[in-house]
Amino acid sequence: MNDVIETILNHRSIRHFEDKPLTEEQIKTIVSCAQAAATSSFIQAYSIIGVKDPVKKKKLADLAGNQEYMEKNGHFLVFCADLYRHSVIGEKEEKNVESSLESTEKFMVSLIDTALAAQNAAIAAESLGLGICFIGGIRNNLEEVKKILHIPDRVIPLFGLAIGYPSKITGQKPRLPFEHVYHEDGYEQDKEEYLQQLDDYNEVIENYYLERTDGVRKDRWTEQMAAMLEKQNRMYMKDFIQKNKLDLR
Amino acid sequence: MNDVIETILNHRSIRHFEDKPLTEEQIKTIVSCAQAAATSSFIQAYSIIGVKDPVKKKKLADLAGNQEYMEKNGHFLVFCADLYRHSVIGEKEEKNVESSLESTEKFMVSLIDTALAAQNAAIAAESLGLGICFIGGIRNNLEEVKKILHIPDRVIPLFGLAIGYPSKITGQKPRLPFEHVYHEDGYEQDKEEYLQQLDDYNEVIENYYLERTDGVRKDRWTEQMAAMLEKQNRMYMKDFIQKNKLDLR
C-alpha cells in the first residue's frame, strides 16, 4: 500500500467544513491535477468554475436543496461539460463541426472527460488533507445555475465539488462486493448468484446503518435504490440538454 | 508536492507495454480503488470487465482499430455504465423504476459514476509503477463488443483501460492554459481574450509537435480539433443507447 492508494481507499464524503478558504496555490494545484487527467482524443471538453462570491454560493446552495456545506467550505468548484469551446473553434477554423457537437457520442465524451478531471481534483484535494463532497444537487435547476454563472450554450454544469478543511469526519460506506462489480471475460449472467450477492450486500449495508445510528436506521441497499428510482427526478434533463444543442442526434 | 499530486501530474498515456501480466493482487487493488470513488446517491452504476482471454482481446483490438497495446499489456479493463443492476433491483423490490432508468438524468449519472471510478483505477495503477491508456476505440462498434463480453441491456461499455509495465515512455502533452479552463464566479465571456488564449495554446502545441518529431509534424490544437470534429464519428450512438433502454426521456 502506497500513499496514493491509501488516499484513494480512505475517501469519504465530508459535509462539514471549517470556515477557512483554500489558498490560491491550493486551488491552482487542484485544478492543474484535474487538467492532467486523460482526455478523449485530446478534446479537453470541460471547464471548471470556482465560486467565491458568497451571494452566488448562497443562491447555488438554495437551488441544490439548502446544503450548508455548499456555502461553508474552503472552496466550491462547478465542473462543466464544455463543447462551447469547440463550437468557437469550428468558427475560427471555418469548419462545420455542428453535427459532431450535437451527437450523443460527443455528449458522452464531454461527460466522461469532465468526470475524469474531477476525480483527479478530488484525490489531489484529499492528498492535501482536505475533504471533499460531490454535489449532484446543482442539477436540480440547471437553467438557474447557468444564469447565475453566465454559462453559454453547449456547456452543462454536471456537479459541484465542495472542498475544505473537515470539521467532522464521517464513516466510509461499504461498496458492492468486488465479485458483483468485477467480472472476467464477460458480464456474469447467473441471476441466482447475482441476487445472492445483492442479498449479502444488503446485510452489510443494514449493519452499517444500524451501527451508525445506534439501531435506529434500518435500511437495505436494494430497498434504498428502488425507493430512490421509483421517484422520477430531474426529468426536465432531456429537454434541457437538447435545448443546449447537445445529444440531439 | 506530495506523492499523490506527483503521480497525478506525471500522467501520460502509455501505448507500449511489456508482455507481463498483472498479479491478482494488483487487479484487486486497482478495482478496489475504482470502487472507493464517490458515487451519485450511492447508486454505484458501473461494472468493470477484465479481459484475459487472448481471443477476446484480439477481437476487441480489431474492433477498436487494431491497437497493439490492447492485446499486449498487463491487463485490460472495460468500464461499463451499468443500470441493468438497478432494473434487477426494481424487479426484486417490486417497484416501477423504468422511467428513472430510461431518463437522460440517470444516463448521465451512470456515465459520471463510471468515469470517476475509472480515474481512481488509472491513478492507482500509475502509483504502482504501471502505465495506462484509456481506449475510446471500443465505442467504434458497441454492438459487437456487447456480444463478445455477453453484456445485457442497460449496460454500456464506455471505454477500455489498458494497464501494464511500460516498455516505452512518451512525453506529456501540455494542457490548455489554466486561465482558459478555470474561471471564477462565472464563465468568461470576453471572446477576444478567449480567442487569444487559444492562439497562445496553439503555439505551445505547435512547438510540442515540432520538438517531438524533429520538425516534421506541424499541428495546432484548434486545427486538430476542427479536423476531428468535422468528421462525423460514431453517429450510430444515439440509436444504440436508446435501443439499450437508456437516455429515452
Coordinates of C-alpha atoms in Angstrom, one line a residue:
Chain A
M1 CA 0.0 0.0 0.0
N2 CA 1.5 3.3 -1.1
D3 CA 0.3 6.9 -0.2
V4 CA -1.7 7.2 -3.4
I5 CA -3.7 4.0 -2.8
E6 CA -4.1 4.9 0.9
T7 CA -5.5 8.3 -0.1
I8 CA -7.9 6.7 -2.6
L9 CA -9.1 4.0 -0.3
N10 CA -9.6 6.4 2.6
H11 CA -12.2 8.5 0.7
R12 CA -15.3 9.5 2.4
S13 CA -17.7 12.4 1.6
I14 CA -17.2 15.3 4.0
R15 CA -20.2 17.5 4.7
H16 CA -18.9 19.7 7.5
F17 CA -16.1 22.2 6.8
E18 CA -14.2 24.8 8.7
D19 CA -14.8 28.4 7.5
K20 CA -11.2 28.6 6.2
P21 CA -10.6 29.4 2.5
L22 CA -8.2 27.5 0.3
T23 CA -5.1 29.4 -0.8
E24 CA -4.7 30.4 -4.4
E25 CA -1.8 27.9 -4.6
Q26 CA -4.0 25.1 -3.3
I27 CA -6.7 26.0 -5.9
K28 CA -4.1 26.1 -8.7
T29 CA -2.7 22.7 -7.7
I30 CA -6.1 21.1 -7.6
V31 CA -7.1 22.5 -11.0
S32 CA -3.8 21.5 -12.5
C33 CA -4.3 18.0 -11.3
A34 CA -7.8 18.0 -12.9
Q35 CA -6.2 19.0 -16.2
A36 CA -3.6 16.3 -16.0
A37 CA -6.3 13.6 -16.5
A38 CA -6.6 11.7 -19.7
T39 CA -8.9 13.3 -22.3
S40 CA -10.6 11.6 -25.2
S41 CA -8.6 12.4 -28.4
F42 CA -7.1 15.4 -26.6
I43 CA -10.5 17.2 -26.8
Q44 CA -10.4 18.7 -23.2
A45 CA -14.1 19.1 -23.2
Y46 CA -14.7 20.7 -19.7
S47 CA -14.4 23.9 -17.8
I48 CA -14.2 24.5 -14.0
I49 CA -15.9 27.4 -12.3
G50 CA -14.7 28.3 -8.8
V51 CA -17.3 30.2 -6.8
K52 CA -16.1 32.7 -4.2
D53 CA -18.9 35.3 -4.2
P54 CA -21.0 34.5 -1.1
V55 CA -24.2 35.7 -2.8
K56 CA -23.7 33.3 -5.6
K57 CA -22.8 30.5 -3.3
K58 CA -26.0 31.1 -1.3
K59 CA -28.1 31.0 -4.5
L60 CA -26.5 27.8 -5.7
A61 CA -26.9 26.2 -2.2
D62 CA -30.6 27.1 -2.3
L63 CA -31.1 25.6 -5.7
A64 CA -29.3 22.4 -4.7
G65 CA -31.6 22.0 -1.7
N66 CA -30.1 24.1 1.1
Q67 CA -26.9 22.1 1.7
E68 CA -25.0 24.1 4.3
Y69 CA -21.6 22.7 3.1
M70 CA -22.2 24.4 -0.2
E71 CA -21.9 27.7 1.5
K72 CA -19.5 27.0 4.3
N73 CA -16.4 25.4 2.8
G74 CA -12.9 26.2 1.7
H75 CA -13.8 26.5 -2.0
F76 CA -16.5 25.4 -4.3
L77 CA -15.9 24.2 -7.8
V78 CA -18.6 23.6 -10.5
F79 CA -17.4 21.1 -13.1
C80 CA -18.9 21.7 -16.5
A81 CA -19.0 19.6 -19.6
D82 CA -17.9 22.1 -22.3
L83 CA -18.4 21.9 -26.1
Y84 CA -18.8 25.6 -26.4
R85 CA -15.1 25.9 -26.8
H86 CA -15.2 23.6 -29.8
S87 CA -18.0 25.5 -31.5
V88 CA -15.8 28.6 -31.2
I89 CA -13.0 26.5 -32.7
G90 CA -15.3 25.5 -35.6
E91 CA -16.0 29.2 -36.3
K92 CA -12.3 30.1 -36.0
E93 CA -11.2 27.3 -38.3
E94 CA -14.2 27.7 -40.6
K95 CA -15.1 24.0 -40.4
N96 CA -18.6 22.7 -39.9
V97 CA -18.4 20.9 -36.6
E98 CA -22.1 21.3 -35.6
S99 CA -23.2 17.7 -36.3
S100 CA -20.4 16.3 -34.2
L101 CA -21.1 18.6 -31.3
E102 CA -24.7 17.7 -31.4
S103 CA -24.1 14.0 -31.3
T104 CA -24.7 11.6 -28.4
E105 CA -21.1 10.4 -28.8
K106 CA -19.6 13.8 -28.2
F107 CA -22.1 14.4 -25.3
M108 CA -20.8 11.2 -23.7
V109 CA -17.2 12.2 -24.4
S110 CA -17.7 15.6 -22.7
L111 CA -19.3 13.9 -19.6
I112 CA -16.5 11.3 -19.3
D113 CA -13.7 13.9 -19.8
T114 CA -15.2 16.1 -17.1
A115 CA -15.6 13.3 -14.6
L116 CA -12.1 12.0 -15.1
A117 CA -10.8 15.5 -14.4
A118 CA -13.0 16.0 -11.4
Q119 CA -11.8 12.7 -9.8
N120 CA -8.2 13.9 -10.1
A121 CA -9.2 17.1 -8.4
A122 CA -10.9 15.2 -5.6
I123 CA -7.9 12.9 -5.0
A124 CA -5.5 15.8 -5.1
A125 CA -7.6 17.8 -2.5
E126 CA -7.7 14.7 -0.3
S127 CA -4.0 14.3 -0.5
L128 CA -3.6 17.8 0.9
G129 CA -5.6 16.9 4.0
L130 CA -8.7 18.5 2.7
G131 CA -12.2 16.8 2.5
I132 CA -14.5 16.8 -0.5
C133 CA -18.1 16.3 -1.4
F134 CA -19.5 15.9 -4.9
I135 CA -22.8 17.8 -5.3
G136 CA -25.2 16.5 -7.9
G137 CA -27.9 18.8 -6.4
I138 CA -26.8 21.6 -8.8
R139 CA -28.6 19.6 -11.5
N140 CA -31.9 20.3 -9.7
N141 CA -32.3 23.5 -11.7
L142 CA -29.6 23.9 -14.3
E143 CA -31.4 26.8 -16.1
E144 CA -30.9 28.9 -13.0
V145 CA -27.4 27.7 -12.3
K146 CA -26.4 28.7 -15.8
K147 CA -27.8 32.2 -15.3
I148 CA -26.0 32.7 -12.0
L149 CA -22.7 31.6 -13.5
H150 CA -23.2 33.2 -17.0
I151 CA -22.7 29.9 -18.8
P152 CA -23.1 29.7 -22.6
D153 CA -24.9 27.1 -24.8
R154 CA -23.2 23.7 -25.1
V155 CA -21.8 24.0 -21.5
I156 CA -23.6 21.8 -18.9
P157 CA -22.8 22.1 -15.2
L158 CA -22.6 18.5 -14.2
F159 CA -21.8 18.6 -10.4
G160 CA -20.3 20.7 -7.7
L161 CA -17.3 19.8 -5.7
A162 CA -17.2 21.3 -2.2
I163 CA -13.6 21.3 -0.8
G164 CA -12.4 22.3 2.6
Y165 CA -10.8 21.6 6.0
P166 CA -13.0 18.9 7.5
S167 CA -14.7 19.8 10.8
K168 CA -16.4 16.4 11.1
I169 CA -15.2 13.2 9.7
T170 CA -17.8 10.6 8.7
G171 CA -17.6 6.8 8.2
Q172 CA -17.0 5.1 5.0
K173 CA -19.9 3.4 3.3
P174 CA -19.0 -0.2 2.3
R175 CA -19.2 -0.7 -1.5
L176 CA -20.8 -3.5 -3.5
P177 CA -18.9 -6.8 -3.3
F178 CA -15.9 -7.0 -5.6
E179 CA -17.3 -10.1 -7.3
H180 CA -20.5 -8.2 -8.1
V181 CA -18.8 -5.3 -9.8
Y182 CA -15.8 -7.0 -11.4
H183 CA -16.1 -9.8 -14.0
E184 CA -13.7 -11.6 -16.1
D185 CA -14.1 -12.2 -19.9
G186 CA -17.8 -11.5 -19.8
Y187 CA -20.6 -10.0 -17.8
E188 CA -22.0 -12.5 -15.2
Q189 CA -25.3 -13.9 -16.2
D190 CA -26.2 -16.3 -13.4
K191 CA -29.2 -14.5 -12.0
E192 CA -29.4 -16.5 -8.8
E193 CA -25.8 -15.8 -7.8
Y194 CA -26.3 -12.1 -8.8
L195 CA -29.3 -11.9 -6.5
Q196 CA -27.5 -13.7 -3.7
Q197 CA -24.7 -11.1 -4.0
L198 CA -27.2 -8.3 -3.6
D199 CA -28.7 -10.0 -0.5
D200 CA -25.3 -10.4 1.0
Y201 CA -24.6 -6.7 0.4
N202 CA -28.0 -5.7 1.8
E203 CA -26.9 -7.3 5.1
V204 CA -23.6 -5.4 5.1
I205 CA -25.4 -2.1 4.5
E206 CA -28.1 -2.9 7.1
N207 CA -25.4 -3.5 9.7
Y208 CA -23.6 -0.3 8.6
Y209 CA -26.7 1.9 9.2
L210 CA -27.7 0.1 12.4
E211 CA -24.2 0.6 13.9
R212 CA -24.0 4.2 12.8
T213 CA -27.4 5.2 14.2
D214 CA -27.5 3.0 17.3
G215 CA -30.1 0.7 15.9
V216 CA -32.4 3.5 14.7
R217 CA -32.0 3.4 10.9
K218 CA -32.9 0.1 9.2
D219 CA -32.1 0.3 5.5
R220 CA -31.0 -2.2 2.9
W221 CA -29.3 -1.1 -0.3
T222 CA -31.7 -2.5 -2.8
E223 CA -34.7 -1.0 -0.9
Q224 CA -32.9 2.3 -0.8
M225 CA -32.2 2.2 -4.6
A226 CA -35.7 1.0 -5.5
A227 CA -37.3 3.8 -3.4
M228 CA -35.0 6.4 -5.0
L229 CA -35.5 5.2 -8.5
E230 CA -39.3 4.9 -8.1
K231 CA -39.4 8.6 -7.8
Q232 CA -38.9 10.4 -11.0
N233 CA -36.2 13.0 -10.6
R234 CA -34.9 15.8 -12.9
M235 CA -37.0 14.6 -15.8
Y236 CA -36.5 18.0 -17.4
M237 CA -33.0 17.0 -18.2
K238 CA -33.5 15.6 -21.7
D239 CA -35.2 18.9 -22.9
F240 CA -32.6 21.0 -21.2
I241 CA -29.7 19.1 -22.7
Q242 CA -31.2 19.3 -26.2
K243 CA -32.1 23.0 -25.8
N244 CA -28.3 23.4 -25.1
K245 CA -27.7 21.8 -28.5
L246 CA -26.2 18.6 -27.2
D247 CA -27.2 14.9 -27.5
L248 CA -29.5 15.8 -30.4
R249 CA -28.5 13.1 -33.0
Chain B
M1 CA 4.1 18.4 -3.7
N2 CA 3.2 15.1 -2.2
D3 CA 3.3 11.6 -3.8
V4 CA -0.3 11.7 -4.9
I5 CA 0.0 15.0 -6.7
E6 CA 3.3 13.9 -8.2
T7 CA 1.6 10.8 -9.5
I8 CA -1.3 12.7 -10.9
L9 CA 0.8 15.4 -12.6
N10 CA 3.1 12.8 -14.1
H11 CA 0.4 11.1 -16.1
R12 CA 1.0 10.3 -19.7
S13 CA -0.7 7.7 -21.9
I14 CA 1.4 4.6 -22.4
R15 CA 1.0 2.7 -25.6
H16 CA 3.8 0.1 -25.3
F17 CA 3.7 -2.5 -22.6
E18 CA 5.8 -5.5 -21.6
D19 CA 4.2 -8.8 -22.1
K20 CA 3.9 -9.3 -18.3
P21 CA 0.5 -9.9 -16.7
L22 CA -0.6 -8.1 -13.6
T23 CA -1.0 -10.2 -10.4
E24 CA -4.4 -11.0 -9.0
E25 CA -3.5 -8.7 -6.1
Q26 CA -2.7 -5.8 -8.3
I27 CA -6.0 -6.2 -10.1
K28 CA -7.9 -6.4 -6.9
T29 CA -6.2 -3.3 -5.6
I30 CA -6.9 -1.3 -8.8
V31 CA -10.6 -2.4 -8.8
S32 CA -11.0 -1.7 -5.1
C33 CA -9.6 1.8 -5.7
A34 CA -12.1 2.3 -8.5
Q35 CA -14.9 1.3 -6.1
A36 CA -13.7 3.8 -3.5
A37 CA -14.7 6.7 -5.7
A38 CA -17.7 8.9 -4.9
T39 CA -21.0 7.7 -6.4
S40 CA -24.1 9.7 -7.0
S41 CA -26.7 9.0 -4.2
F42 CA -24.7 5.7 -3.6
I43 CA -26.1 4.3 -6.9
Q44 CA -22.8 2.5 -7.9
A45 CA -23.9 2.5 -11.5
Y46 CA -21.0 0.7 -13.2
S47 CA -19.3 -2.6 -13.8
I48 CA -15.8 -3.5 -14.8
I49 CA -14.9 -6.4 -17.1
G50 CA -11.3 -7.6 -17.1
V51 CA -10.4 -9.3 -20.3
K52 CA -7.8 -12.1 -20.1
D53 CA -8.9 -14.4 -22.9
P54 CA -6.4 -13.7 -25.8
V55 CA -9.1 -14.4 -28.4
K56 CA -11.5 -11.9 -27.0
K57 CA -8.6 -9.4 -26.6
K58 CA -7.8 -9.8 -30.2
K59 CA -11.4 -9.3 -31.3
L60 CA -11.7 -6.2 -29.2
A61 CA -8.5 -4.8 -30.5
D62 CA -9.7 -5.4 -34.1
L63 CA -12.9 -3.6 -33.4
A64 CA -11.1 -0.6 -31.8
G65 CA -8.9 -0.2 -34.8
N66 CA -6.0 -2.7 -34.4
Q67 CA -4.4 -1.0 -31.4
E68 CA -1.5 -3.3 -30.5
Y69 CA -1.5 -2.2 -26.9
M70 CA -5.0 -3.6 -26.5
E71 CA -3.6 -7.1 -27.0
K72 CA -0.1 -6.8 -25.5
N73 CA -0.4 -5.4 -21.9
G74 CA -0.6 -6.4 -18.3
H75 CA -4.4 -6.4 -18.1
F76 CA -7.3 -4.9 -20.0
L77 CA -10.4 -3.5 -18.3
V78 CA -13.6 -2.5 -19.9
F79 CA -15.5 0.1 -17.9
C80 CA -19.3 -0.1 -18.3
A81 CA -22.0 2.3 -17.3
D82 CA -24.5 -0.1 -15.6
L83 CA -28.2 0.4 -14.9
Y84 CA -29.0 -3.3 -15.5
R85 CA -28.3 -3.9 -11.8
H86 CA -30.9 -1.4 -10.9
S87 CA -33.6 -2.9 -13.2
V88 CA -33.0 -6.2 -11.4
I89 CA -33.4 -4.3 -8.1
G90 CA -36.7 -2.9 -9.4
E91 CA -37.9 -6.4 -10.1
K92 CA -36.6 -7.7 -6.7
E93 CA -38.2 -4.9 -4.8
E94 CA -41.3 -4.8 -7.0
K95 CA -41.0 -1.1 -7.7
N96 CA -41.5 0.6 -11.0
V97 CA -38.1 2.1 -11.8
E98 CA -38.3 2.0 -15.6
S99 CA -38.9 5.7 -16.2
S100 CA -36.0 6.6 -14.0
L101 CA -33.7 4.2 -15.7
E102 CA -34.7 5.5 -19.1
S103 CA -34.1 9.1 -18.2
T104 CA -31.3 11.3 -19.5
E105 CA -30.5 12.2 -15.9
K106 CA -29.8 8.7 -14.9
F107 CA -27.8 8.1 -18.1
M108 CA -25.6 11.0 -17.2
V109 CA -25.3 9.7 -13.6
S110 CA -24.1 6.3 -14.8
L111 CA -21.5 7.9 -17.1
I112 CA -20.2 10.1 -14.4
D113 CA -20.1 7.3 -11.8
T114 CA -18.2 5.1 -14.2
A115 CA -15.6 7.8 -15.1
L116 CA -15.0 8.7 -11.5
A117 CA -14.3 5.1 -10.7
A118 CA -12.1 4.7 -13.8
Q119 CA -9.9 7.6 -12.9
N120 CA -9.3 6.2 -9.5
A121 CA -8.2 2.9 -11.2
A122 CA -5.9 4.8 -13.5
I123 CA -4.2 6.7 -10.7
A124 CA -3.9 3.6 -8.5
A125 CA -2.3 1.7 -11.4
E126 CA 0.2 4.6 -12.1
S127 CA 1.1 4.7 -8.4
L128 CA 2.1 1.0 -8.7
G129 CA 4.6 1.9 -11.4
L130 CA 2.3 0.8 -14.2
G131 CA 1.3 2.7 -17.3
I132 CA -2.2 3.2 -18.6
C133 CA -4.1 4.1 -21.7
F134 CA -7.8 4.9 -22.0
I135 CA -9.3 3.4 -25.1
G136 CA -12.4 5.1 -26.5
G137 CA -12.0 2.9 -29.7
I138 CA -14.2 0.2 -28.1
R139 CA -17.1 2.6 -28.9
N140 CA -16.5 2.0 -32.6
N141 CA -18.8 -1.0 -32.6
L142 CA -20.5 -1.4 -29.2
E143 CA -23.0 -4.0 -30.6
E144 CA -20.1 -6.4 -31.3
V145 CA -18.3 -5.5 -28.0
K146 CA -21.5 -6.4 -26.1
K147 CA -21.7 -9.7 -27.9
I148 CA -18.1 -10.6 -27.2
L149 CA -18.5 -9.8 -23.5
H150 CA -22.1 -11.1 -23.0
I151 CA -23.3 -7.7 -21.8
P152 CA -27.1 -7.2 -21.1
D153 CA -29.4 -4.3 -21.8
R154 CA -28.8 -1.1 -19.9
V155 CA -25.1 -1.7 -19.7
I156 CA -22.9 0.4 -22.0
P157 CA -19.2 -0.3 -22.4
L158 CA -17.8 3.3 -22.2
F159 CA -14.0 2.8 -22.7
G160 CA -11.2 0.4 -22.2
L161 CA -8.3 0.8 -19.9
A162 CA -5.1 -0.9 -20.9
I163 CA -2.7 -1.3 -18.0
G164 CA 0.8 -2.7 -17.9
Y165 CA 4.5 -2.3 -17.4
P166 CA 5.6 0.4 -19.7
S167 CA 8.2 -0.6 -22.3
K168 CA 8.3 2.9 -23.9
I169 CA 7.5 6.2 -22.0
T170 CA 6.1 9.0 -24.1
G171 CA 6.1 12.7 -23.4
Q172 CA 3.4 14.7 -21.7
K173 CA 1.1 16.8 -23.9
P174 CA 0.7 20.3 -22.5
R175 CA -2.9 21.1 -21.5
L176 CA -5.0 24.2 -22.2
P177 CA -3.9 27.3 -20.2
F178 CA -5.2 27.3 -16.6
E179 CA -6.9 30.6 -17.3
H180 CA -8.8 29.1 -20.2
V181 CA -10.2 26.2 -18.2
Y182 CA -10.7 27.7 -14.8
H183 CA -12.9 30.7 -14.2
E184 CA -14.1 32.4 -11.0
D185 CA -17.7 33.3 -10.3
G186 CA -18.8 33.0 -13.9
Y187 CA -17.8 31.6 -17.3
E188 CA -15.6 34.1 -19.1
Q189 CA -17.4 35.9 -21.9
D190 CA -14.7 38.1 -23.4
K191 CA -14.4 36.5 -26.9
E192 CA -11.3 38.3 -27.9
E193 CA -9.4 37.1 -24.8
Y194 CA -10.8 33.7 -25.2
L195 CA -9.5 33.5 -28.8
Q196 CA -6.2 34.9 -27.8
Q197 CA -5.8 32.1 -25.2
L198 CA -6.5 29.6 -28.0
D199 CA -3.8 31.2 -30.2
D200 CA -1.3 31.1 -27.4
Y201 CA -2.1 27.5 -26.8
N202 CA -1.8 26.7 -30.5
E203 CA 1.8 27.9 -30.3
V204 CA 2.5 25.7 -27.3
I205 CA 1.1 22.7 -29.1
E206 CA 2.9 23.5 -32.3
N207 CA 6.2 23.6 -30.5
Y208 CA 5.4 20.4 -28.7
Y209 CA 4.9 18.5 -32.0
L210 CA 7.8 20.2 -33.8
E211 CA 10.2 19.2 -31.0
R212 CA 8.8 15.7 -30.7
T213 CA 9.1 15.0 -34.4
D214 CA 12.3 16.8 -35.3
G215 CA 10.3 19.5 -37.2
V216 CA 8.2 17.1 -39.2
R217 CA 4.8 17.4 -37.7
K218 CA 3.2 20.9 -37.8
D219 CA -0.1 20.8 -36.0
R220 CA -2.0 23.4 -34.0
W221 CA -4.7 22.4 -31.4
T222 CA -7.6 24.2 -32.9
E223 CA -6.8 22.8 -36.4
Q224 CA -6.5 19.3 -34.9
M225 CA -9.9 19.7 -33.1
A226 CA -11.7 21.2 -36.1
A227 CA -10.4 18.5 -38.4
M228 CA -11.5 15.8 -35.9
L229 CA -14.9 17.3 -35.3
E230 CA -15.6 18.0 -39.0
K231 CA -15.7 14.2 -39.5
Q232 CA -18.8 12.6 -38.1
N233 CA -17.9 9.8 -35.9
R234 CA -19.9 7.0 -34.1
M235 CA -23.2 8.7 -35.2
Y236 CA -24.9 5.3 -34.5
M237 CA -24.6 6.1 -30.8
K238 CA -27.9 7.7 -30.2
D239 CA -29.8 4.7 -31.6
F240 CA -27.6 2.3 -29.9
I241 CA -28.1 3.9 -26.5
Q242 CA -31.8 4.1 -26.9
K243 CA -32.0 0.5 -28.1
N244 CA -30.3 -0.3 -24.8
K245 CA -33.2 1.5 -23.0
L246 CA -31.2 4.5 -21.8
D247 CA -31.5 8.2 -22.4
L248 CA -35.0 7.8 -23.8
R249 CA -36.9 10.5 -21.9

